[in-house]
Amino acid sequence: MNDVKLYCFAQSGNAYKAALMLSQIGARWEPVFVDFFNGETRSAPYRSTVNEMGEVPVLIDGDVKLSQTGAILTYLAGKSGKFGGGDERAKLEVLRWILFDNHKFTSYLATYRFFHAFTKDPDKGTMEFLRGRMTGALGIVDKHLTGQPFVIGSAPTIADFSMCGYLYFPPEEFGIDIAADYPSIGAWLGRIKALPGWKHPYDMMPGHPLPPR
Ligand SMILES: N[C@@H](CCC(=O)N[C@@H](CS)C(=O)NCC(=O)O)C(=O)O
């Protein structure tokens, strides 16, 4: 794949899911920086010309324009013939974990990290609630990964790229060391990191470090 564009910014674990997949399939792609922290995704031009949902990432591949990482990853797996999970049963497993990721895993991890790392004085009750949901989901994933190398078995798929999206950001951004506290998750992150060409989100997408605010 050539000349793909990805609307993204370095702090977005959602964008990282797509960036990681693009690099793993050997696509030639270029990032389009989205100034999320200054409200670009909330602006009328962004919503009318880039994504009506007001979110990052957005993938452009010729006349194909897609948001939602689940759709982007599925599209890239189909187009490249890589990381899609093999037979129909495996593809359903991939879908099942991507849905879990979007609803219960990334959703809480990303929101908790956002408040912890990027806002001043987050509301205590909100943080307690989010932390409970986040640690509950982390426990489920840690248990699932005990005894199997990747999310749906012995080889990496887009389910892994989806679920690891936020987990390479520094522990201080969460206030907990997830890789250390959840050893099966820690080992799995090591296996993904060992894939050829792996890069950290801050080395893959523009916008890090954030300017002082
Ligand atoms: N389910 C979406 C989530 C995307 C998402 O929440 N992106 C964040 C940046 S990491 C965003 O653009 N948020 C803007 C907002 O919620 O206003 C996906 O998988 O692409």
mmCIF file with all atom_site columns, N, CA, C and O in Angstrom, residues 104-149:
data_model
loop_
_atom_site.group_PDB
_atom_site.id
_atom_site.type_symbol
_atom_site.label_atom_id
_atom_site.label_alt_id
_atom_site.label_comp_id
_atom_site.label_asym_id
_atom_site.label_entity_id
_atom_site.label_seq_id
_atom_site.pdbx_PDB_ins_code
_atom_site.Cartn_x
_atom_site.Cartn_y
_atom_site.Cartn_z
_atom_site.occupancy
_atom_site.B_iso_or_equiv
_atom_site.pdbx_formal_charge
_atom_site.auth_seq_id
_atom_site.auth_comp_id
_atom_site.auth_asym_id
_atom_site.auth_atom_id
_atom_site.pdbx_PDB_model_num
ATOM 1   N N  . LYS A 1 104 ? -14.911 -1.806  26.602 1.00 0.00 ? 104 LYS A N  1
ATOM 2   C CA . LYS A 1 104 ? -14.540 -1.986  28.006 1.00 0.00 ? 104 LYS A CA 1
ATOM 3   C C  . LYS A 1 104 ? -13.070 -1.752  28.335 1.00 0.00 ? 104 LYS A C  1
ATOM 4   O O  . LYS A 1 104 ? -12.707 -1.662  29.503 1.00 0.00 ? 104 LYS A O  1
ATOM 5   N N  . PHE A 1 105 ? -12.197 -1.779  27.337 1.00 0.00 ? 105 PHE A N  1
ATOM 6   C CA . PHE A 1 105 ? -10.764 -1.786  27.654 1.00 0.00 ? 105 PHE A CA 1
ATOM 7   C C  . PHE A 1 105 ? -10.163 -0.427  27.305 1.00 0.00 ? 105 PHE A C  1
ATOM 8   O O  . PHE A 1 105 ? -9.938  0.405   28.190 1.00 0.00 ? 105 PHE A O  1
ATOM 9   N N  . THR A 1 106 ? -9.965  -0.167  26.010 1.00 0.00 ? 106 THR A N  1
ATOM 10  C CA . THR A 1 106 ? -9.440  1.141   25.609 1.00 0.00 ? 106 THR A CA 1
ATOM 11  C C  . THR A 1 106 ? -10.309 2.269   26.153 1.00 0.00 ? 106 THR A C  1
ATOM 12  O O  . THR A 1 106 ? -9.789  3.293   26.602 1.00 0.00 ? 106 THR A O  1
ATOM 13  N N  . SER A 1 107 ? -11.607 2.103   26.118 1.00 0.00 ? 107 SER A N  1
ATOM 14  C CA . SER A 1 107 ? -12.487 3.200   26.527 1.00 0.00 ? 107 SER A CA 1
ATOM 15  C C  . SER A 1 107 ? -12.151 3.688   27.941 1.00 0.00 ? 107 SER A C  1
ATOM 16  O O  . SER A 1 107 ? -11.993 4.885   28.167 1.00 0.00 ? 107 SER A O  1
ATOM 17  N N  . TYR A 1 108 ? -11.983 2.770   28.883 1.00 0.00 ? 108 TYR A N  1
ATOM 18  C CA . TYR A 1 108 ? -11.693 3.185   30.258 1.00 0.00 ? 108 TYR A CA 1
ATOM 19  C C  . TYR A 1 108 ? -10.218 3.556   30.454 1.00 0.00 ? 108 TYR A C  1
ATOM 20  O O  . TYR A 1 108 ? -9.904  4.532   31.131 1.00 0.00 ? 108 TYR A O  1
ATOM 21  N N  . LEU A 1 109 ? -9.323  2.759   29.840 1.00 0.00 ? 109 LEU A N  1
ATOM 22  C CA . LEU A 1 109 ? -7.881  3.087   29.959 1.00 0.00 ? 109 LEU A CA 1
ATOM 23  C C  . LEU A 1 109 ? -7.592  4.485   29.424 1.00 0.00 ? 109 LEU A C  1
ATOM 24  O O  . LEU A 1 109 ? -6.884  5.281   30.047 1.00 0.00 ? 109 LEU A O  1
ATOM 25  N N  . ALA A 1 110 ? -8.148  4.778   28.252 1.00 0.00 ? 110 ALA A N  1
ATOM 26  C CA . ALA A 1 110 ? -7.851  6.056   27.588 1.00 0.00 ? 110 ALA A CA 1
ATOM 27  C C  . ALA A 1 110 ? -8.443  7.221   28.380 1.00 0.00 ? 110 ALA A C  1
ATOM 28  O O  . ALA A 1 110 ? -7.802  8.262   28.536 1.00 0.00 ? 110 ALA A O  1
ATOM 29  N N  . THR A 1 111 ? -9.643  7.025   28.886 1.00 0.00 ? 111 THR A N  1
ATOM 30  C CA . THR A 1 111 ? -10.290 8.114   29.607 1.00 0.00 ? 111 THR A CA 1
ATOM 31  C C  . THR A 1 111 ? -9.591  8.363   30.938 1.00 0.00 ? 111 THR A C  1
ATOM 32  O O  . THR A 1 111 ? -9.347  9.513   31.330 1.00 0.00 ? 111 THR A O  1
ATOM 33  N N  . TYR A 1 112 ? -9.219  7.273   31.623 1.00 0.00 ? 112 TYR A N  1
ATOM 34  C CA . TYR A 1 112 ? -8.511  7.419   32.899 1.00 0.00 ? 112 TYR A CA 1
ATOM 35  C C  . TYR A 1 112 ? -7.173  8.133   32.675 1.00 0.00 ? 112 TYR A C  1
ATOM 36  O O  . TYR A 1 112 ? -6.824  9.080   33.384 1.00 0.00 ? 112 TYR A O  1
ATOM 37  N N  . ARG A 1 113 ? -6.425  7.678   31.655 1.00 0.00 ? 113 ARG A N  1
ATOM 38  C CA . ARG A 1 113 ? -5.124  8.310   31.377 1.00 0.00 ? 113 ARG A CA 1
ATOM 39  C C  . ARG A 1 113 ? -5.300  9.766   30.989 1.00 0.00 ? 113 ARG A C  1
ATOM 40  O O  . ARG A 1 113 ? -4.518  10.632  31.401 1.00 0.00 ? 113 ARG A O  1
ATOM 41  N N  . PHE A 1 114 ? -6.306  10.053  30.185 1.00 0.00 ? 114 PHE A N  1
ATOM 42  C CA . PHE A 1 114 ? -6.511  11.438  29.749 1.00 0.00 ? 114 PHE A CA 1
ATOM 43  C C  . PHE A 1 114 ? -6.683  12.349  30.964 1.00 0.00 ? 114 PHE A C  1
ATOM 44  O O  . PHE A 1 114 ? -6.012  13.380  31.091 1.00 0.00 ? 114 PHE A O  1
ATOM 45  N N  . PHE A 1 115 ? -7.566  11.955  31.879 1.00 0.00 ? 115 PHE A N  1
ATOM 46  C CA . PHE A 1 115 ? -7.785  12.799  33.065 1.00 0.00 ? 115 PHE A CA 1
ATOM 47  C C  . PHE A 1 115 ? -6.523  12.877  33.921 1.00 0.00 ? 115 PHE A C  1
ATOM 48  O O  . PHE A 1 115 ? -6.162  13.937  34.419 1.00 0.00 ? 115 PHE A O  1
ATOM 49  N N  . HIS A 1 116 ? -5.864  11.710  34.099 1.00 0.00 ? 116 HIS A N  1
ATOM 50  C CA . HIS A 1 116 ? -4.698  11.668  34.989 1.00 0.00 ? 116 HIS A CA 1
ATOM 51  C C  . HIS A 1 116 ? -3.527  12.477  34.436 1.00 0.00 ? 116 HIS A C  1
ATOM 52  O O  . HIS A 1 116 ? -2.871  13.230  35.157 1.00 0.00 ? 116 HIS A O  1
ATOM 53  N N  . ALA A 1 117 ? -3.280  12.319  33.132 1.00 0.00 ? 117 ALA A N  1
ATOM 54  C CA . ALA A 1 117 ? -2.051  12.899  32.570 1.00 0.00 ? 117 ALA A CA 1
ATOM 55  C C  . ALA A 1 117 ? -2.256  14.289  31.992 1.00 0.00 ? 117 ALA A C  1
ATOM 56  O O  . ALA A 1 117 ? -1.318  15.087  31.954 1.00 0.00 ? 117 ALA A O  1
ATOM 57  N N  . PHE A 1 118 ? -3.454  14.594  31.528 1.00 0.00 ? 118 PHE A N  1
ATOM 58  C CA . PHE A 1 118 ? -3.608  15.807  30.727 1.00 0.00 ? 118 PHE A CA 1
ATOM 59  C C  . PHE A 1 118 ? -4.601  16.826  31.287 1.00 0.00 ? 118 PHE A C  1
ATOM 60  O O  . PHE A 1 118 ? -4.907  17.805  30.609 1.00 0.00 ? 118 PHE A O  1
ATOM 61  N N  . THR A 1 119 ? -5.155  16.574  32.477 1.00 0.00 ? 119 THR A N  1
ATOM 62  C CA . THR A 1 119 ? -6.031  17.583  33.070 1.00 0.00 ? 119 THR A CA 1
ATOM 63  C C  . THR A 1 119 ? -5.540  17.881  34.483 1.00 0.00 ? 119 THR A C  1
ATOM 64  O O  . THR A 1 119 ? -4.908  17.036  35.126 1.00 0.00 ? 119 THR A O  1
ATOM 65  N N  . LYS A 1 120 ? -5.885  19.082  34.953 1.00 0.00 ? 120 LYS A N  1
ATOM 66  C CA . LYS A 1 120 ? -5.517  19.457  36.325 1.00 0.00 ? 120 LYS A CA 1
ATOM 67  C C  . LYS A 1 120 ? -6.681  19.104  37.225 1.00 0.00 ? 120 LYS A C  1
ATOM 68  O O  . LYS A 1 120 ? -7.826  19.364  36.858 1.00 0.00 ? 120 LYS A O  1
ATOM 69  N N  . ASP A 1 121 ? -6.377  18.491  38.373 1.00 0.00 ? 121 ASP A N  1
ATOM 70  C CA . ASP A 1 121 ? -7.410  18.289  39.377 1.00 0.00 ? 121 ASP A CA 1
ATOM 71  C C  . ASP A 1 121 ? -8.627  17.499  38.919 1.00 0.00 ? 121 ASP A C  1
ATOM 72  O O  . ASP A 1 121 ? -9.771  17.975  39.069 1.00 0.00 ? 121 ASP A O  1
ATOM 73  N N  . PRO A 1 122 ? -8.439  16.314  38.363 1.00 0.00 ? 122 PRO A N  1
ATOM 74  C CA . PRO A 1 122 ? -9.623  15.545  37.940 1.00 0.00 ? 122 PRO A CA 1
ATOM 75  C C  . PRO A 1 122 ? -10.505 15.188  39.135 1.00 0.00 ? 122 PRO A C  1
ATOM 76  O O  . PRO A 1 122 ? -10.006 15.027  40.252 1.00 0.00 ? 122 PRO A O  1
ATOM 77  N N  . ASP A 1 123 ? -11.792 15.076  38.887 1.00 0.00 ? 123 ASP A N  1
ATOM 78  C CA . ASP A 1 123 ? -12.754 14.782  39.952 1.00 0.00 ? 123 ASP A CA 1
ATOM 79  C C  . ASP A 1 123 ? -12.467 13.392  40.551 1.00 0.00 ? 123 ASP A C  1
ATOM 80  O O  . ASP A 1 123 ? -12.367 12.399  39.828 1.00 0.00 ? 123 ASP A O  1
ATOM 81  N N  . LYS A 1 124 ? -12.359 13.374  41.902 1.00 0.00 ? 124 LYS A N  1
ATOM 82  C CA . LYS A 1 124 ? -11.961 12.131  42.591 1.00 0.00 ? 124 LYS A CA 1
ATOM 83  C C  . LYS A 1 124 ? -12.919 10.974  42.350 1.00 0.00 ? 124 LYS A C  1
ATOM 84  O O  . LYS A 1 124 ? -12.529 9.837   42.121 1.00 0.00 ? 124 LYS A O  1
ATOM 85  N N  . GLY A 1 125 ? -14.215 11.293  42.436 1.00 0.00 ? 125 GLY A N  1
ATOM 86  C CA . GLY A 1 125 ? -15.237 10.244  42.276 1.00 0.00 ? 125 GLY A CA 1
ATOM 87  C C  . GLY A 1 125 ? -15.198 9.662   40.873 1.00 0.00 ? 125 GLY A C  1
ATOM 88  O O  . GLY A 1 125 ? -15.298 8.439   40.686 1.00 0.00 ? 125 GLY A O  1
ATOM 89  N N  . THR A 1 126 ? -15.021 10.547  39.890 1.00 0.00 ? 126 THR A N  1
ATOM 90  C CA . THR A 1 126 ? -14.950 10.082  38.499 1.00 0.00 ? 126 THR A CA 1
ATOM 91  C C  . THR A 1 126 ? -13.733 9.171   38.324 1.00 0.00 ? 126 THR A C  1
ATOM 92  O O  . THR A 1 126 ? -13.816 8.105   37.703 1.00 0.00 ? 126 THR A O  1
ATOM 93  N N  . MET A 1 127 ? -12.602 9.595   38.912 1.00 0.00 ? 127 MET A N  1
ATOM 94  C CA . MET A 1 127 ? -11.374 8.804   38.767 1.00 0.00 ? 127 MET A CA 1
ATOM 95  C C  . MET A 1 127 ? -11.506 7.444   39.454 1.00 0.00 ? 127 MET A C  1
ATOM 96  O O  . MET A 1 127 ? -11.031 6.430   38.945 1.00 0.00 ? 127 MET A O  1
ATOM 97  N N  . GLU A 1 128 ? -12.160 7.435   40.588 1.00 0.00 ? 128 GLU A N  1
ATOM 98  C CA . GLU A 1 128 ? -12.339 6.167   41.304 1.00 0.00 ? 128 GLU A CA 1
ATOM 99  C C  . GLU A 1 128 ? -13.192 5.211   40.468 1.00 0.00 ? 128 GLU A C  1
ATOM 100 O O  . GLU A 1 128 ? -12.893 4.020   40.340 1.00 0.00 ? 128 GLU A O  1
ATOM 101 N N  . PHE A 1 129 ? -14.259 5.755   39.896 1.00 0.00 ? 129 PHE A N  1
ATOM 102 C CA . PHE A 1 129 ? -15.134 4.938   39.056 1.00 0.00 ? 129 PHE A CA 1
ATOM 103 C C  . PHE A 1 129 ? -14.356 4.377   37.856 1.00 0.00 ? 129 PHE A C  1
ATOM 104 O O  . PHE A 1 129 ? -14.371 3.174   37.579 1.00 0.00 ? 129 PHE A O  1
ATOM 105 N N  . LEU A 1 130 ? -13.635 5.287   37.170 1.00 0.00 ? 130 LEU A N  1
ATOM 106 C CA . LEU A 1 130 ? -12.894 4.868   35.971 1.00 0.00 ? 130 LEU A CA 1
ATOM 107 C C  . LEU A 1 130 ? -11.809 3.848   36.323 1.00 0.00 ? 130 LEU A C  1
ATOM 108 O O  . LEU A 1 130 ? -11.586 2.876   35.605 1.00 0.00 ? 130 LEU A O  1
ATOM 109 N N  . ARG A 1 131 ? -11.166 4.065   37.465 1.00 0.00 ? 131 ARG A N  1
ATOM 110 C CA . ARG A 1 131 ? -10.088 3.146   37.865 1.00 0.00 ? 131 ARG A CA 1
ATOM 111 C C  . ARG A 1 131 ? -10.644 1.747   38.141 1.00 0.00 ? 131 ARG A C  1
ATOM 112 O O  . ARG A 1 131 ? -10.046 0.732   37.780 1.00 0.00 ? 131 ARG A O  1
ATOM 113 N N  . GLY A 1 132 ? -11.819 1.699   38.742 1.00 0.00 ? 132 GLY A N  1
ATOM 114 C CA . GLY A 1 132 ? -12.459 0.399   39.002 1.00 0.00 ? 132 GLY A CA 1
ATOM 115 C C  . GLY A 1 132 ? -12.780 -0.314  37.695 1.00 0.00 ? 132 GLY A C  1
ATOM 116 O O  . GLY A 1 132 ? -12.531 -1.520  37.543 1.00 0.00 ? 132 GLY A O  1
ATOM 117 N N  . ARG A 1 133 ? -13.333 0.422   36.735 1.00 0.00 ? 133 ARG A N  1
ATOM 118 C CA . ARG A 1 133 ? -13.670 -0.182  35.438 1.00 0.00 ? 133 ARG A CA 1
ATOM 119 C C  . ARG A 1 133 ? -12.382 -0.614  34.715 1.00 0.00 ? 133 ARG A C  1
ATOM 120 O O  . ARG A 1 133 ? -12.333 -1.676  34.105 1.00 0.00 ? 133 ARG A O  1
ATOM 121 N N  . MET A 1 134 ? -11.355 0.243   34.782 1.00 0.00 ? 134 MET A N  1
ATOM 122 C CA . MET A 1 134 ? -10.095 -0.042  34.086 1.00 0.00 ? 134 MET A CA 1
ATOM 123 C C  . MET A 1 134 ? -9.408  -1.276  34.681 1.00 0.00 ? 134 MET A C  1
ATOM 124 O O  . MET A 1 134 ? -9.007  -2.181  33.937 1.00 0.00 ? 134 MET A O  1
ATOM 125 N N  . THR A 1 135 ? -9.309  -1.335  35.987 1.00 0.00 ? 135 THR A N  1
ATOM 126 C CA . THR A 1 135 ? -8.592  -2.470  36.585 1.00 0.00 ? 135 THR A CA 1
ATOM 127 C C  . THR A 1 135 ? -9.398  -3.768  36.406 1.00 0.00 ? 135 THR A C  1
ATOM 128 O O  . THR A 1 135 ? -8.823  -4.845  36.233 1.00 0.00 ? 135 THR A O  1
ATOM 129 N N  . GLY A 1 136 ? -10.718 -3.642  36.390 1.00 0.00 ? 136 GLY A N  1
ATOM 130 C CA . GLY A 1 136 ? -11.555 -4.829  36.117 1.00 0.00 ? 136 GLY A CA 1
ATOM 131 C C  . GLY A 1 136 ? -11.237 -5.389  34.735 1.00 0.00 ? 136 GLY A C  1
ATOM 132 O O  . GLY A 1 136 ? -11.020 -6.605  34.567 1.00 0.00 ? 136 GLY A O  1
ATOM 133 N N  . ALA A 1 137 ? -11.181 -4.507  33.741 1.00 0.00 ? 137 ALA A N  1
ATOM 134 C CA . ALA A 1 137 ? -10.911 -4.952  32.367 1.00 0.00 ? 137 ALA A CA 1
ATOM 135 C C  . ALA A 1 137 ? -9.477  -5.470  32.235 1.00 0.00 ? 137 ALA A C  1
ATOM 136 O O  . ALA A 1 137 ? -9.219  -6.472  31.547 1.00 0.00 ? 137 ALA A O  1
ATOM 137 N N  . LEU A 1 138 ? -8.535  -4.812  32.915 1.00 0.00 ? 138 LEU A N  1
ATOM 138 C CA . LEU A 1 138 ? -7.135  -5.271  32.864 1.00 0.00 ? 138 LEU A CA 1
ATOM 139 C C  . LEU A 1 138 ? -7.021  -6.692  33.433 1.00 0.00 ? 138 LEU A C  1
ATOM 140 O O  . LEU A 1 138 ? -6.302  -7.543  32.890 1.00 0.00 ? 138 LEU A O  1
ATOM 141 N N  . GLY A 1 139 ? -7.757  -6.953  34.496 1.00 0.00 ? 139 GLY A N  1
ATOM 142 C CA . GLY A 1 139 ? -7.732  -8.291  35.110 1.00 0.00 ? 139 GLY A CA 1
ATOM 143 C C  . GLY A 1 139 ? -8.253  -9.347  34.135 1.00 0.00 ? 139 GLY A C  1
ATOM 144 O O  . GLY A 1 139 ? -7.692  -10.449 34.025 1.00 0.00 ? 139 GLY A O  1
ATOM 145 N N  . ILE A 1 140 ? -9.313  -9.004  33.404 1.00 0.00 ? 140 ILE A N  1
ATOM 146 C CA . ILE A 1 140 ? -9.883  -9.953  32.423 1.00 0.00 ? 140 ILE A CA 1
ATOM 147 C C  . ILE A 1 140 ? -8.857  -10.267 31.328 1.00 0.00 ? 140 ILE A C  1
ATOM 148 O O  . ILE A 1 140 ? -8.637  -11.417 30.952 1.00 0.00 ? 140 ILE A O  1
ATOM 149 N N  . VAL A 1 141 ? -8.210  -9.218  30.835 1.00 0.00 ? 141 VAL A N  1
ATOM 150 C CA . VAL A 1 141 ? -7.250  -9.407  29.732 1.00 0.00 ? 141 VAL A CA 1
ATOM 151 C C  . VAL A 1 141 ? -6.011  -10.155 30.231 1.00 0.00 ? 141 VAL A C  1
ATOM 152 O O  . VAL A 1 141 ? -5.486  -11.052 29.557 1.00 0.00 ? 141 VAL A O  1
ATOM 153 N N  . ASP A 1 142 ? -5.552  -9.818  31.441 1.00 0.00 ? 142 ASP A N  1
ATOM 154 C CA . ASP A 1 142 ? -4.382  -10.505 31.996 1.00 0.00 ? 142 ASP A CA 1
ATOM 155 C C  . ASP A 1 142 ? -4.655  -12.008 32.117 1.00 0.00 ? 142 ASP A C  1
ATOM 156 O O  . ASP A 1 142 ? -3.828  -12.837 31.738 1.00 0.00 ? 142 ASP A O  1
ATOM 157 N N  . LYS A 1 143 ? -5.849  -12.329 32.611 1.00 0.00 ? 143 LYS A N  1
ATOM 158 C CA . LYS A 1 143 ? -6.208  -13.751 32.769 1.00 0.00 ? 143 LYS A CA 1
ATOM 159 C C  . LYS A 1 143 ? -6.267  -14.424 31.398 1.00 0.00 ? 143 LYS A C  1
ATOM 160 O O  . LYS A 1 143 ? -5.766  -15.534 31.205 1.00 0.00 ? 143 LYS A O  1
ATOM 161 N N  . HIS A 1 144 ? -6.862  -13.739 30.434 1.00 0.00 ? 144 HIS A N  1
ATOM 162 C CA . HIS A 1 144 ? -6.980  -14.310 29.083 1.00 0.00 ? 144 HIS A CA 1
ATOM 163 C C  . HIS A 1 144 ? -5.609  -14.606 28.479 1.00 0.00 ? 144 HIS A C  1
ATOM 164 O O  . HIS A 1 144 ? -5.425  -15.609 27.776 1.00 0.00 ? 144 HIS A O  1
ATOM 165 N N  . LEU A 1 145 ? -4.650  -13.721 28.753 1.00 0.00 ? 145 LEU A N  1
ATOM 166 C CA . LEU A 1 145 ? -3.326  -13.862 28.124 1.00 0.00 ? 145 LEU A CA 1
ATOM 167 C C  . LEU A 1 145 ? -2.402  -14.812 28.880 1.00 0.00 ? 145 LEU A C  1
ATOM 168 O O  . LEU A 1 145 ? -1.286  -15.074 28.446 1.00 0.00 ? 145 LEU A O  1
ATOM 169 N N  . THR A 1 146 ? -2.885  -15.322 30.001 1.00 0.00 ? 146 THR A N  1
ATOM 170 C CA . THR A 1 146 ? -2.061  -16.265 30.747 1.00 0.00 ? 146 THR A CA 1
ATOM 171 C C  . THR A 1 146 ? -2.112  -17.604 30.012 1.00 0.00 ? 146 THR A C  1
ATOM 172 O O  . THR A 1 146 ? -3.173  -18.194 29.871 1.00 0.00 ? 146 THR A O  1
ATOM 173 N N  . GLY A 1 147 ? -0.982  -18.034 29.498 1.00 0.00 ? 147 GLY A N  1
ATOM 174 C CA . GLY A 1 147 ? -0.969  -19.327 28.808 1.00 0.00 ? 147 GLY A CA 1
ATOM 175 C C  . GLY A 1 147 ? -1.168  -19.237 27.315 1.00 0.00 ? 147 GLY A C  1
ATOM 176 O O  . GLY A 1 147 ? -1.207  -20.250 26.629 1.00 0.00 ? 147 GLY A O  1
ATOM 177 N N  . GLN A 1 148 ? -1.347  -18.028 26.771 1.00 0.00 ? 148 GLN A N  1
ATOM 178 C CA . GLN A 1 148 ? -1.337  -17.922 25.307 1.00 0.00 ? 148 GLN A CA 1
ATOM 179 C C  . GLN A 1 148 ? -0.613  -16.644 24.899 1.00 0.00 ? 148 GLN A C  1
ATOM 180 O O  . GLN A 1 148 ? -0.758  -15.613 25.550 1.00 0.00 ? 148 GLN A O  1
ATOM 181 N N  . PRO A 1 149 ? 0.173   -16.734 23.842 1.00 0.00 ? 149 PRO A N  1
ATOM 182 C CA . PRO A 1 149 ? 1.056   -15.603 23.525 1.00 0.00 ? 149 PRO A CA 1
ATOM 183 C C  . PRO A 1 149 ? 0.338   -14.356 23.026 1.00 0.00 ? 149 PRO A C  1
ATOM 184 O O  . PRO A 1 149 ? 0.760   -13.239 23.318 1.00 0.00 ? 149 PRO A O  1
#
